[in-house]
XYZ file of C-alpha atoms in Angstrom:
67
model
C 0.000 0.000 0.000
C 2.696 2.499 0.335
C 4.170 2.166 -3.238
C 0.506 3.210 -3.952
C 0.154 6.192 -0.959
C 3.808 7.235 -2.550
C 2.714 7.898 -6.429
C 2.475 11.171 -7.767
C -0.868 9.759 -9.419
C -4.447 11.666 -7.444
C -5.809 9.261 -4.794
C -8.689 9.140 -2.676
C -9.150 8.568 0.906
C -11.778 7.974 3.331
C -10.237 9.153 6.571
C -13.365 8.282 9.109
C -14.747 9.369 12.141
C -13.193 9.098 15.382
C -15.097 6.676 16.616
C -14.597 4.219 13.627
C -16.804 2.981 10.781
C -19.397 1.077 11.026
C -18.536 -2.923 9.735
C -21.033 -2.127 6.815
C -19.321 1.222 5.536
C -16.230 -0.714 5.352
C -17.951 -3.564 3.226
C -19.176 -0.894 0.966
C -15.200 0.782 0.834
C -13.500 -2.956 0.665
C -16.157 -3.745 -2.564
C -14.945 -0.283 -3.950
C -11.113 -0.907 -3.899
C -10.608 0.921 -0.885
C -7.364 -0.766 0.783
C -7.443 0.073 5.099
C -4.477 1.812 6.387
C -3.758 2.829 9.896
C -1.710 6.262 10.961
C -0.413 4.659 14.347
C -1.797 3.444 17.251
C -3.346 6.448 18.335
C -7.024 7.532 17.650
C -6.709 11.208 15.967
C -9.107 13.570 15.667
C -10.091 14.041 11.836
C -8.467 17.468 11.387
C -4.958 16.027 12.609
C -5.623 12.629 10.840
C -6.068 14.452 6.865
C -2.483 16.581 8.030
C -0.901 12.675 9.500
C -1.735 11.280 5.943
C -0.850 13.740 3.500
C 2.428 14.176 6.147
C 3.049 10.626 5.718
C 2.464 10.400 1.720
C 5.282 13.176 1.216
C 7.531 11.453 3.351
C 6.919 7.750 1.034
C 7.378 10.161 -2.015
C 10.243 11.724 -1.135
C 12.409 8.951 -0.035
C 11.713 5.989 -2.016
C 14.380 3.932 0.885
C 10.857 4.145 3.101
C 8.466 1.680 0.892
């Protein structure tokens, strides 16, 4: 998955709610091509979680060493 993240092709993300989605939204992402990806451990609020990902999607771009 982050080979994929790390292209400079557009991608789309469903970053969720902080309380998680429900087993059926996932279903619906999973039939969609929608691969899961976690940012950590941590639960983060969606503000922080959009900056974490785009963050983190520089970072695989920028230094291929990190895939």
């Amino acid at each position: 998955v982050s080979s994929q993240i790390a292209t400079s092709q557009p991608i789309m993300a469903a970053i969720g709610p902080e309380g998680g989605w429900l087993e059926e939204e996932m279903s619906l992402f999973q039939a969609r091509g929608f691969e899961r990806i976690r940012l950590g451990s941590t639960v983060h609020r969606v503000e922080n979680a959009v900056t974490a990902f785009l963050a983190q999607r520089e970072l695989l771009k920028e230094n291929p060493k990190l895939r």
